[in-house]
Short mmCIF file of C-alpha atoms in Angstrom, two decimals:
data_model
loop_
_atom_site.label_atom_id
_atom_site.label_comp_id
_atom_site.label_asym_id
_atom_site.label_seq_id
_atom_site.Cartn_x
_atom_site.Cartn_y
_atom_site.Cartn_z
CA MET N 173 -29.02 14.64 -25.92
CA ASN N 174 -29.46 12.88 -22.58
CA PRO N 175 -27.34 9.79 -22.74
CA VAL N 176 -26.96 7.17 -20.14
CA PRO N 177 -23.21 7.17 -19.26
CA ARG N 178 -21.45 4.07 -18.24
CA LEU N 179 -17.88 3.19 -17.46
CA SER N 180 -15.89 1.87 -20.40
CA PRO N 181 -15.14 -1.86 -20.55
CA GLY N 182 -12.48 -2.83 -18.08
CA HIS N 183 -12.93 0.21 -15.90
CA LYS N 184 -13.61 0.02 -12.12
CA PHE N 185 -14.33 2.86 -9.78
CA ARG N 186 -13.43 2.09 -6.19
CA LEU N 187 -12.40 3.50 -2.90
CA ASP N 188 -8.72 2.94 -2.18
CA ARG N 189 -8.44 2.51 1.48
CA VAL N 190 -4.70 2.94 1.65
CA ARG N 191 -4.87 6.48 0.11
CA GLY N 192 -8.40 7.27 1.42
CA ALA N 193 -9.33 8.28 -2.19
CA TRP N 194 -11.55 7.13 -4.96
CA VAL N 195 -9.68 5.79 -8.01
CA LEU N 196 -10.87 4.93 -11.43
CA LEU N 197 -8.84 1.94 -12.71
CA GLY N 198 -8.79 0.85 -16.33
CA PRO N 199 -6.64 -1.04 -18.80
CA GLU N 200 -3.10 -0.10 -17.96
CA ARG N 201 -4.30 3.35 -16.77
CA MET N 202 -5.77 5.03 -13.70
CA PHE N 203 -7.34 8.31 -12.87
CA VAL N 204 -7.54 9.99 -9.49
CA PRO N 205 -10.63 12.12 -9.93
CA ASP N 206 -11.05 15.41 -8.00
CA GLU N 207 -14.02 15.75 -5.57
CA HIS N 208 -16.51 17.00 -8.21
CA ALA N 209 -15.64 14.15 -10.67
CA THR N 210 -15.84 11.70 -7.84
CA GLU N 211 -19.45 12.73 -7.08
CA VAL N 212 -20.40 12.31 -10.81
CA LEU N 213 -18.60 8.98 -11.12
CA LYS N 214 -20.41 7.66 -8.05
CA LEU N 215 -23.68 8.22 -9.90
CA ILE N 216 -22.67 6.49 -13.05
CA ASP N 217 -24.31 3.13 -12.87
CA GLY N 218 -25.50 2.39 -16.42
CA GLN N 219 -29.03 3.16 -15.40
CA ARG N 220 -29.20 6.98 -14.67
CA ASP N 221 -29.13 9.28 -17.58
CA VAL N 222 -27.34 12.69 -17.44
CA ALA N 223 -30.52 14.55 -16.40
CA ALA N 224 -30.92 12.13 -13.41
CA ILE N 225 -27.35 12.51 -12.35
CA VAL N 226 -27.75 16.34 -12.55
CA ALA N 227 -30.86 16.35 -10.60
CA ASP N 228 -29.35 14.25 -7.91
CA LEU N 229 -26.36 16.63 -7.56
CA ALA N 230 -28.55 19.75 -7.76
CA ALA N 231 -30.71 18.41 -4.92
CA ARG N 232 -27.86 17.30 -2.69
CA PHE N 233 -25.58 20.37 -3.20
CA ASN N 234 -28.51 22.81 -3.37
CA ALA N 235 -27.25 24.28 -6.59
CA PRO N 236 -28.89 25.42 -9.81
CA SER N 237 -29.16 22.45 -12.17
CA GLU N 238 -28.33 24.53 -15.42
CA ALA N 239 -24.91 25.31 -13.95
CA ILE N 240 -24.38 21.73 -12.78
CA ARG N 241 -25.41 20.34 -16.22
CA ILE N 242 -22.71 22.43 -17.84
CA ASP N 243 -20.06 21.01 -15.51
CA VAL N 244 -21.30 17.49 -15.79
CA ASP N 245 -21.42 17.53 -19.60
CA ALA N 246 -17.81 19.01 -19.76
CA MET N 247 -16.60 16.34 -17.28
CA LEU N 248 -18.26 13.44 -19.14
CA ALA N 249 -16.97 14.66 -22.47
CA ASP N 250 -13.51 14.75 -21.03
CA LEU N 251 -13.81 11.26 -19.60
CA SER N 252 -15.24 9.93 -22.82
CA ALA N 253 -12.35 11.45 -24.85
CA ARG N 254 -9.96 9.75 -22.50
CA GLY N 255 -11.82 6.51 -22.93
CA ALA N 256 -12.94 5.99 -19.44
CA VAL N 257 -16.64 6.58 -20.02
CA ARG N 258 -19.00 5.64 -22.88
CA LEU N 259 -21.84 7.99 -23.68
CA MET Y 53 9.77 10.68 4.95
CA THR Y 54 7.51 7.85 3.63
CA PRO Y 55 7.06 8.07 -0.14
CA PRO Y 56 3.48 7.70 -1.66
CA PRO Y 57 2.79 4.07 -2.27
CA PRO Y 58 3.39 2.41 -5.64
CA LEU Y 59 0.44 2.39 -8.12
CA GLY Y 60 1.50 -0.75 -10.04
CA LEU Y 61 3.26 -3.98 -9.49
CA ILE Y 62 4.80 -5.51 -12.58
CA ALA Y 63 5.02 -9.26 -11.93
CA GLU Y 64 7.41 -10.81 -14.38
CA LEU Y 65 6.36 -14.39 -13.68
CA THR Y 66 8.80 -16.04 -16.10
CA HIS Y 67 11.28 -15.30 -18.86
CA ARG Y 68 10.10 -18.45 -20.71
CA CYS Y 69 8.20 -17.49 -23.87
CA PRO Y 70 7.08 -19.35 -27.05
CA LEU Y 71 8.28 -16.21 -29.01
CA GLN Y 72 11.71 -15.03 -29.67
CA CYS Y 73 11.29 -11.46 -30.71
CA PRO Y 74 14.53 -9.65 -31.65
CA TYR Y 75 13.35 -6.57 -29.69
CA CYS Y 76 12.44 -8.46 -26.54
CA SER Y 77 12.87 -6.25 -23.47
CA ASN Y 78 13.96 -9.13 -21.26
CA PRO Y 79 17.56 -9.22 -20.25
CA LEU Y 80 20.09 -11.00 -22.43
CA ASP Y 81 20.79 -13.32 -19.65
CA LEU Y 82 17.39 -15.04 -19.27
CA GLU Y 83 16.30 -16.51 -15.99
CA ARG Y 84 16.06 -20.32 -15.89
CA ALA Y 85 12.74 -21.92 -14.84
CA ALA Y 86 14.46 -23.44 -11.82
CA ALA Y 87 15.24 -19.98 -10.40
CA GLU Y 88 11.70 -18.76 -10.59
CA LEU Y 89 9.61 -17.91 -7.43
CA ASP Y 90 7.28 -20.53 -6.36
CA THR Y 91 3.52 -20.04 -6.01
CA ALA Y 92 3.44 -19.49 -2.26
CA THR Y 93 5.97 -16.65 -2.60
CA TRP Y 94 3.96 -14.91 -5.33
CA LEU Y 95 0.82 -15.29 -3.28
CA ARG Y 96 2.53 -13.58 -0.36
CA VAL Y 97 3.88 -10.75 -2.68
CA LEU Y 98 0.38 -10.14 -3.89
CA ASP Y 99 -0.88 -9.91 -0.27
CA GLN Y 100 1.88 -7.35 0.53
CA ALA Y 101 1.27 -5.45 -2.58
CA ALA Y 102 -2.41 -4.87 -1.72
CA GLU Y 103 -1.39 -3.91 1.85
CA ILE Y 104 0.92 -1.15 0.76
CA GLY Y 105 -1.41 0.36 -1.77
CA VAL Y 106 -0.71 -1.15 -5.09
CA LEU Y 107 -3.76 -0.77 -7.26
CA GLN Y 108 -2.99 -2.66 -10.35
CA VAL Y 109 -0.91 -5.83 -11.05
CA HIS Y 110 0.51 -6.43 -14.43
CA LEU Y 111 1.25 -10.13 -14.98
CA THR Y 112 3.93 -10.34 -17.66
CA GLY Y 113 7.08 -12.14 -18.64
CA GLY Y 114 8.19 -13.70 -20.86
CA GLU Y 115 4.85 -15.34 -21.41
CA PRO Y 116 2.97 -15.29 -18.07
CA LEU Y 117 0.80 -18.21 -19.19
CA ALA Y 118 3.82 -20.44 -19.25
CA ARG Y 119 3.38 -20.51 -15.50
CA ARG Y 120 0.78 -23.15 -14.52
CA ASP Y 121 -0.24 -21.14 -11.56
CA CYS Y 122 -1.09 -17.92 -13.64
CA SER Y 123 -4.79 -17.93 -13.07
CA GLU Y 124 -4.31 -18.91 -9.38
CA LEU Y 125 -2.20 -15.71 -9.06
CA VAL Y 126 -4.94 -13.75 -10.80
CA ALA Y 127 -7.56 -15.05 -8.49
CA HIS Y 128 -5.52 -14.19 -5.47
CA ALA Y 129 -4.76 -10.70 -6.83
CA SER Y 130 -8.38 -10.18 -7.65
CA ALA Y 131 -9.59 -11.37 -4.21
CA ASN Y 132 -7.24 -8.78 -2.67
CA GLY Y 133 -8.97 -5.97 -4.65
CA LEU Y 134 -6.14 -5.56 -7.09
CA TYR Y 135 -6.93 -4.69 -10.74
CA THR Y 136 -5.48 -7.56 -12.72
CA ASN Y 137 -3.91 -7.11 -16.24
CA LEU Y 138 -2.43 -10.01 -18.18
CA ILE Y 139 0.15 -9.15 -20.92
CA THR Y 140 0.36 -12.11 -23.24
CA SER Y 141 1.46 -13.23 -26.67
CA GLY Y 142 -1.79 -15.16 -26.83
CA VAL Y 143 -0.35 -18.20 -28.53
CA THR Y 144 -1.19 -20.48 -25.65
CA LEU Y 145 -4.37 -18.72 -24.75
CA ASP Y 146 -6.75 -21.67 -25.54
CA ASP Y 147 -10.17 -22.28 -24.32
CA ARG Y 148 -9.13 -23.83 -21.16
CA ALA Y 149 -6.72 -21.02 -20.23
CA MET Y 150 -9.43 -18.48 -21.10
CA ALA Y 151 -11.97 -20.20 -18.90
CA ALA Y 152 -9.53 -20.38 -16.01
CA LEU Y 153 -8.62 -16.70 -16.26
CA LEU Y 154 -12.25 -15.70 -16.50
CA ALA Y 155 -13.20 -17.68 -13.35
CA ALA Y 156 -10.13 -16.05 -11.66
CA GLY Y 157 -11.69 -12.56 -12.28
CA ILE Y 158 -9.13 -11.21 -14.82
CA ASP Y 159 -9.90 -7.62 -15.47
CA HIS Y 160 -8.04 -6.99 -18.82
CA ILE Y 161 -5.82 -8.62 -21.29
CA GLN Y 162 -3.26 -7.07 -23.44
CA LEU Y 163 -2.54 -9.26 -26.52
CA SER Y 164 0.64 -8.69 -28.60
CA PHE Y 165 0.86 -8.85 -32.30
CA GLN Y 166 4.24 -8.56 -34.13
CA ASP Y 167 2.64 -7.40 -37.41
CA VAL Y 168 -0.63 -7.43 -39.36
CA VAL Y 169 0.93 -9.52 -42.07
CA ALA Y 170 0.80 -13.07 -40.98
CA SER Y 171 4.14 -14.11 -42.42
CA GLU Y 172 5.92 -11.13 -40.92
CA ASN Y 173 4.23 -11.65 -37.54
CA ASP Y 174 5.43 -15.30 -37.46
CA ARG Y 175 8.95 -14.38 -38.66
CA PHE Y 176 9.45 -11.77 -35.90
CA GLY Y 177 8.22 -14.04 -33.19
CA ALA Y 178 10.14 -16.93 -34.75
CA SER Y 179 7.00 -18.89 -34.07
CA PRO Y 180 5.03 -20.70 -36.94
CA ASN Y 181 1.32 -20.13 -36.96
CA ALA Y 182 1.56 -17.49 -34.17
CA PHE Y 183 -0.59 -15.14 -36.18
CA ALA Y 184 -3.50 -17.49 -36.39
CA LYS Y 185 -3.25 -18.39 -32.83
CA LYS Y 186 -3.23 -14.73 -31.76
CA GLN Y 187 -6.33 -14.13 -33.93
CA ALA Y 188 -8.12 -16.95 -32.12
CA ALA Y 189 -7.07 -15.65 -28.78
CA ALA Y 190 -8.46 -12.13 -29.68
CA ALA Y 191 -11.80 -13.73 -30.45
CA ARG Y 192 -11.85 -15.68 -27.27
CA ILE Y 193 -11.14 -12.66 -25.19
CA ARG Y 194 -13.91 -10.68 -26.88
CA GLN Y 195 -16.32 -13.69 -26.63
CA ALA Y 196 -15.63 -13.82 -22.88
CA GLY Y 197 -16.77 -10.23 -22.72
CA LEU Y 198 -13.39 -8.95 -21.50
CA PRO Y 199 -11.84 -5.66 -22.59
CA LEU Y 200 -9.05 -6.16 -25.16
CA THR Y 201 -5.92 -4.26 -25.81
CA LEU Y 202 -3.90 -5.01 -28.86
CA ASN Y 203 -0.17 -4.25 -28.64
CA PHE Y 204 2.02 -3.68 -31.68
CA VAL Y 205 5.72 -3.04 -31.37
CA ILE Y 206 6.87 -0.71 -34.25
CA HIS Y 207 10.29 -0.80 -35.92
CA ARG Y 208 11.71 -0.21 -39.39
CA ALA Y 209 10.24 -3.29 -41.09
CA ASN Y 210 6.57 -2.62 -40.00
CA ALA Y 211 6.41 1.15 -39.33
CA GLY Y 212 4.57 1.67 -42.62
CA ARG Y 213 1.68 -0.52 -41.63
CA VAL Y 214 0.35 1.44 -38.54
CA PRO Y 215 -2.95 2.22 -40.28
CA GLN Y 216 -3.61 -1.46 -41.04
CA MET Y 217 -2.68 -2.39 -37.48
CA ILE Y 218 -5.35 0.01 -36.17
CA ALA Y 219 -7.85 -1.25 -38.62
CA MET Y 220 -7.18 -4.87 -37.54
CA ALA Y 221 -7.71 -3.77 -33.82
CA GLU Y 222 -11.02 -2.25 -34.86
CA ALA Y 223 -12.07 -5.40 -36.69
CA LEU Y 224 -11.07 -7.53 -33.66
CA GLY Y 225 -13.27 -5.43 -31.38
CA ALA Y 226 -10.28 -3.91 -29.26
CA ASP Y 227 -11.04 -1.19 -26.85
CA ARG Y 228 -7.51 0.00 -26.78
CA THR Y 229 -4.46 -0.23 -29.02
CA GLU Y 230 -0.90 0.35 -28.15
CA ILE Y 231 1.37 1.49 -30.93
CA ALA Y 232 4.66 1.26 -29.21
CA HIS Y 233 8.01 1.89 -30.89
CA VAL Y 234 10.77 -0.49 -29.82
CA GLN Y 235 12.52 0.63 -26.70
CA TYR Y 236 16.19 0.00 -27.16
CA TYR Y 237 17.02 -2.15 -24.12
CA GLY Y 238 17.90 -5.91 -23.79
CA TRP Y 239 17.56 -7.57 -27.25
CA GLY Y 240 16.28 -4.37 -28.70
CA LEU Y 241 19.58 -2.64 -28.17
CA VAL Y 242 21.46 -5.64 -29.56
CA ASN Y 243 19.39 -5.22 -32.76
CA ARG Y 244 19.20 -1.51 -32.80
CA ALA Y 245 20.85 -0.79 -36.15
CA ALA Y 246 18.39 -3.21 -37.86
CA LEU Y 247 15.32 -2.00 -36.03
CA LEU Y 248 15.51 1.71 -35.77
CA PRO Y 249 13.01 3.57 -37.97
CA THR Y 250 14.00 6.60 -39.97
CA LEU Y 251 12.70 9.96 -39.07
CA ASP Y 252 10.30 10.00 -42.11
CA GLN Y 253 8.97 6.65 -40.95
CA LEU Y 254 8.47 8.00 -37.38
CA HIS Y 255 6.52 11.02 -38.73
CA ALA Y 256 4.31 8.81 -40.92
CA ALA Y 257 3.52 6.50 -37.93
CA THR Y 258 2.70 9.58 -35.70
CA GLU Y 259 0.44 10.97 -38.35
CA ALA Y 260 -1.42 7.59 -38.71
CA VAL Y 261 -1.98 7.52 -34.94
CA ASP Y 262 -3.14 11.12 -34.84
CA ASP Y 263 -5.71 10.41 -37.64
CA ALA Y 264 -6.97 7.29 -35.93
CA ARG Y 265 -7.32 8.93 -32.63
CA ALA Y 266 -9.45 11.73 -34.20
CA ARG Y 267 -11.62 9.15 -35.98
CA LEU Y 268 -11.96 6.72 -33.02
CA SER Y 269 -12.33 9.18 -30.17
CA GLY Y 270 -14.77 7.76 -27.55
CA ARG Y 271 -14.59 4.32 -29.09
CA MET Y 272 -11.00 3.18 -28.94
CA VAL Y 273 -8.09 4.49 -26.91
CA ILE Y 274 -4.76 4.58 -28.70
CA ASP Y 275 -1.64 4.86 -26.67
CA TYR Y 276 1.42 5.75 -28.56
CA VAL Y 277 5.01 5.33 -27.43
CA VAL Y 278 7.72 6.95 -29.52
CA PRO Y 279 11.39 5.93 -29.86
CA ASP Y 280 13.90 7.98 -27.88
CA TYR Y 281 16.29 8.25 -30.83
CA HIS Y 282 14.55 11.03 -32.68
CA ALA Y 283 13.33 12.81 -29.48
CA ALA Y 284 14.31 16.27 -28.19
CA ARG Y 285 13.26 15.49 -24.63
CA PRO Y 286 13.64 12.09 -22.74
CA LYS Y 287 10.79 10.05 -21.59
CA ALA Y 288 9.86 10.11 -17.86
CA CYS Y 289 11.01 6.58 -17.59
CA MET Y 290 8.60 4.54 -15.35
CA GLY Y 291 7.09 7.89 -14.32
CA GLY Y 292 10.32 8.54 -12.34
CA TRP Y 293 12.60 6.00 -10.65
CA ALA Y 294 10.72 4.15 -7.82
CA GLN Y 295 7.79 6.66 -7.96
CA ARG Y 296 4.97 4.58 -9.39
CA PHE Y 297 6.02 1.03 -10.07
CA MET Y 298 7.69 -1.93 -8.47
CA ASN Y 299 8.97 -4.62 -10.88
CA ILE Y 300 9.53 -8.20 -9.55
CA SER Y 301 11.84 -10.39 -11.67
CA PRO Y 302 11.09 -14.05 -12.16
CA ALA Y 303 13.64 -14.90 -9.52
CA GLY Y 304 12.14 -12.43 -7.10
CA ARG Y 305 14.37 -9.45 -7.30
CA ALA Y 306 12.51 -6.23 -6.69
CA MET Y 307 13.46 -3.32 -8.99
CA PRO Y 308 12.17 0.04 -10.07
CA CYS Y 309 12.10 -1.09 -13.69
CA HIS Y 310 12.54 -4.37 -15.56
CA ALA Y 311 15.89 -3.28 -17.06
CA ALA Y 312 17.52 -2.03 -13.91
CA GLU Y 313 19.59 -5.19 -13.48
CA THR Y 314 21.73 -3.85 -16.28
CA LEU Y 315 23.05 -1.11 -13.95
CA PRO Y 316 26.28 -1.72 -11.99
CA GLY Y 317 26.69 -1.23 -8.35
CA PHE Y 318 23.21 -2.36 -7.24
CA THR Y 319 22.00 -5.17 -5.03
CA PHE Y 320 18.39 -5.58 -5.62
CA PRO Y 321 16.44 -6.89 -2.57
CA SER Y 322 14.66 -10.19 -2.97
CA VAL Y 323 10.94 -10.56 -2.14
CA ARG Y 324 11.94 -13.99 -0.74
CA ASP Y 325 13.26 -12.27 2.36
CA VAL Y 326 12.42 -8.60 2.38
CA PRO Y 327 8.86 -7.25 2.65
CA LEU Y 328 7.61 -5.06 -0.12
CA SER Y 329 7.06 -2.05 2.22
CA ASP Y 330 10.74 -2.14 3.29
CA ILE Y 331 11.78 -2.47 -0.36
CA TRP Y 332 9.66 0.45 -1.40
CA ASN Y 333 10.33 2.76 1.64
CA SER Y 334 13.88 2.23 2.50
CA SER Y 335 15.84 0.02 0.28
CA ASP Y 336 19.05 1.56 -1.20
CA ALA Y 337 18.04 0.40 -4.69
CA PHE Y 338 14.80 2.28 -4.65
CA LEU Y 339 16.09 5.32 -2.91
CA ARG Y 340 19.14 5.79 -5.13
CA PHE Y 341 17.51 7.70 -7.99
CA ARG Y 342 14.18 8.59 -6.46
CA GLY Y 343 13.40 12.23 -6.65
CA THR Y 344 16.06 14.89 -7.83
CA ALA Y 345 18.80 14.85 -5.19
CA TRP Y 346 21.05 12.50 -7.29
CA MET Y 347 21.03 14.64 -10.35
CA LYS Y 348 23.98 16.33 -12.05
CA GLU Y 349 23.82 19.24 -14.49
CA PRO Y 350 22.13 19.93 -16.74
CA CYS Y 351 19.19 18.06 -14.96
CA ARG Y 352 19.83 19.51 -11.55
CA SER Y 353 18.95 23.12 -12.38
CA CYS Y 354 16.49 22.18 -15.25
CA ASP Y 355 12.84 23.29 -14.87
CA ARG Y 356 11.81 20.02 -16.27
CA ARG Y 357 13.57 17.92 -13.68
CA GLU Y 358 10.22 16.89 -12.08
CA VAL Y 359 8.76 16.36 -15.51
CA ASP Y 360 10.97 13.82 -17.03
CA TRP Y 361 13.09 12.99 -13.90
CA GLY Y 362 16.28 12.90 -15.83
CA GLY Y 363 14.92 10.30 -18.30
CA CYS Y 364 16.13 6.70 -18.17
CA ARG Y 365 19.00 5.60 -15.94
CA CYS Y 366 19.47 2.35 -17.89
CA GLN Y 367 19.82 4.29 -21.17
CA ALA Y 368 22.18 6.73 -19.58
CA PHE Y 369 24.32 3.84 -18.46
CA ALA Y 370 23.92 1.75 -21.66
CA LEU Y 371 24.89 4.58 -24.05
CA LEU Y 372 27.27 6.75 -21.84
CA GLY Y 373 28.50 4.44 -19.14
CA ASP Y 374 27.37 6.81 -16.43
CA THR Y 375 24.31 5.97 -14.33
CA HIS Y 376 23.96 9.52 -13.06
CA ALA Y 377 24.18 11.23 -16.50
CA THR Y 378 21.31 13.13 -18.16
CA ASP Y 379 19.62 10.60 -20.52
CA PRO Y 380 21.16 11.35 -23.91
CA ALA Y 381 17.80 11.46 -25.47
CA CYS Y 382 17.58 14.92 -24.08
CA GLU Y 383 18.88 17.66 -26.41
CA LEU Y 384 20.23 19.50 -23.39
CA SER Y 385 22.59 16.50 -22.69
CA PRO Y 386 26.13 17.23 -23.77
CA ASP Y 387 26.18 13.76 -25.21
CA HIS Y 388 22.88 14.05 -27.19
CA GLY Y 389 24.94 13.39 -30.28
CA VAL Y 390 25.12 9.72 -29.56
CA MET Y 391 21.46 9.37 -30.53
CA GLN Y 392 21.94 10.85 -33.98
CA ALA Y 393 25.07 8.78 -34.43
CA ALA Y 394 22.94 5.57 -33.72
CA VAL Y 395 20.46 6.73 -36.41
CA THR Y 396 23.13 7.38 -38.92
CA GLU Y 397 24.74 3.99 -38.12
CA SER Y 398 21.42 2.31 -38.73
CA GLU Y 399 20.82 3.85 -42.08
CA GLY Y 400 21.49 1.34 -44.71
CA ALA Y 401 22.25 -1.44 -42.07
CA ALA Y 402 21.03 -4.83 -43.14
CA GLY Y 403 17.78 -6.17 -41.62
CA ALA Y 404 19.51 -9.15 -39.96
CA TYR Y 405 18.35 -9.78 -36.42
CA VAL Y 406 19.72 -11.65 -33.52
CA PHE Y 407 16.69 -13.52 -32.15
CA ARG Y 408 16.14 -13.85 -28.47
CA LYS Y 409 17.25 -17.34 -27.45
CA PRO Y 410 18.25 -18.67 -24.08
CA ARG Y 411 21.47 -20.47 -25.04
CA LYS Y 412 22.55 -19.78 -28.52
CA ASP Y 413 21.83 -16.95 -30.87
CA VAL Y 414 19.99 -17.64 -34.06
CA VAL Y 415 20.58 -15.26 -36.79
CA LEU Y 416 18.13 -15.07 -39.71
CA SER Y 417 18.10 -12.46 -42.42
#
């Protein structure tokens, strides 16, 4: 399984300048992701698959991709269950 | 100390509405069209909202599309980077209105249905053919490629049809469904005896939602709002008084929630002459119940005081006559018995409703 994640319909990920934080806005809901989730969400563009997202993070943070893959899968499963991301 | 900025602005553009639902949460004393804010003032409010950190604007009413400047306000909010959400009955959402909203950059539309049975839907809204118009509106929203939320308000007469409601939402391509039990304020409180579901009905509705959530996980979000009257703990009303939301009434009064005008002893600031930042940061109305300092026992020493924030001030006043009391929905409230008394009173009560109406009450059975 190597899906291409995308934001669910009606969801927007943007930098809020007043709070200085990234926020994920959706239909009558919002999420303030932690720094790890923020890095993943920045890479969700409807083009990259999960493997590409993991490879990018592994290279930039100089970390083993197996460990990152576990974290990214868990994060995407959680965002999917909450309706913010489609896999 | 400056509080964190509000997350959402609830813009009640008007109390005018083509529907007359007997559970309407608008005040009994509906605002006249002549008292409504003009377009220029709303545009200024939207500018100020974006400046102070509001992220989402919920355009509601009444029926927000009853305002001819609705899509102009959407466009302005959108240009300010605000996420725009239209909460509509859909009966006037024709091709022209849809095209204008789309051009304005609307992000999401919440469309209400009163029931899945057309005749019951039209009876509760007191609006002939409303069901067919709503179906057409849903199709337009999906055709436009916009995300769609269906909203169903649940009460004794329709609580058994939650599975069919969710099935209809699936069939119409909804991304999200709200199954929201009536909240007993405004017209809902007037009609409480006729609307309250039984405990068995509530359990069945909850089970239907749980089943559907498991089945539709990852495809449709289902938000579920329960009635306070069978609860053991109160809802964290509005996420806490003046902690997340600012509500602007059609006439421009800023309040922490849309029902706050029912509370005595308040002067709510007007956006006509007070900037949103002052209202949020320093107005007496917003400071009064923000946080926990105002609380009495049993809230004051409760370890849930920053979870449910004492529940709802409007409910405490409406049911107990005390704005500072613990919401009686909480089983720790010494007055919790008033909730069961209301349930008992409603058992066997006739299904006769007072329909929302500006000047005279229309009672149908």
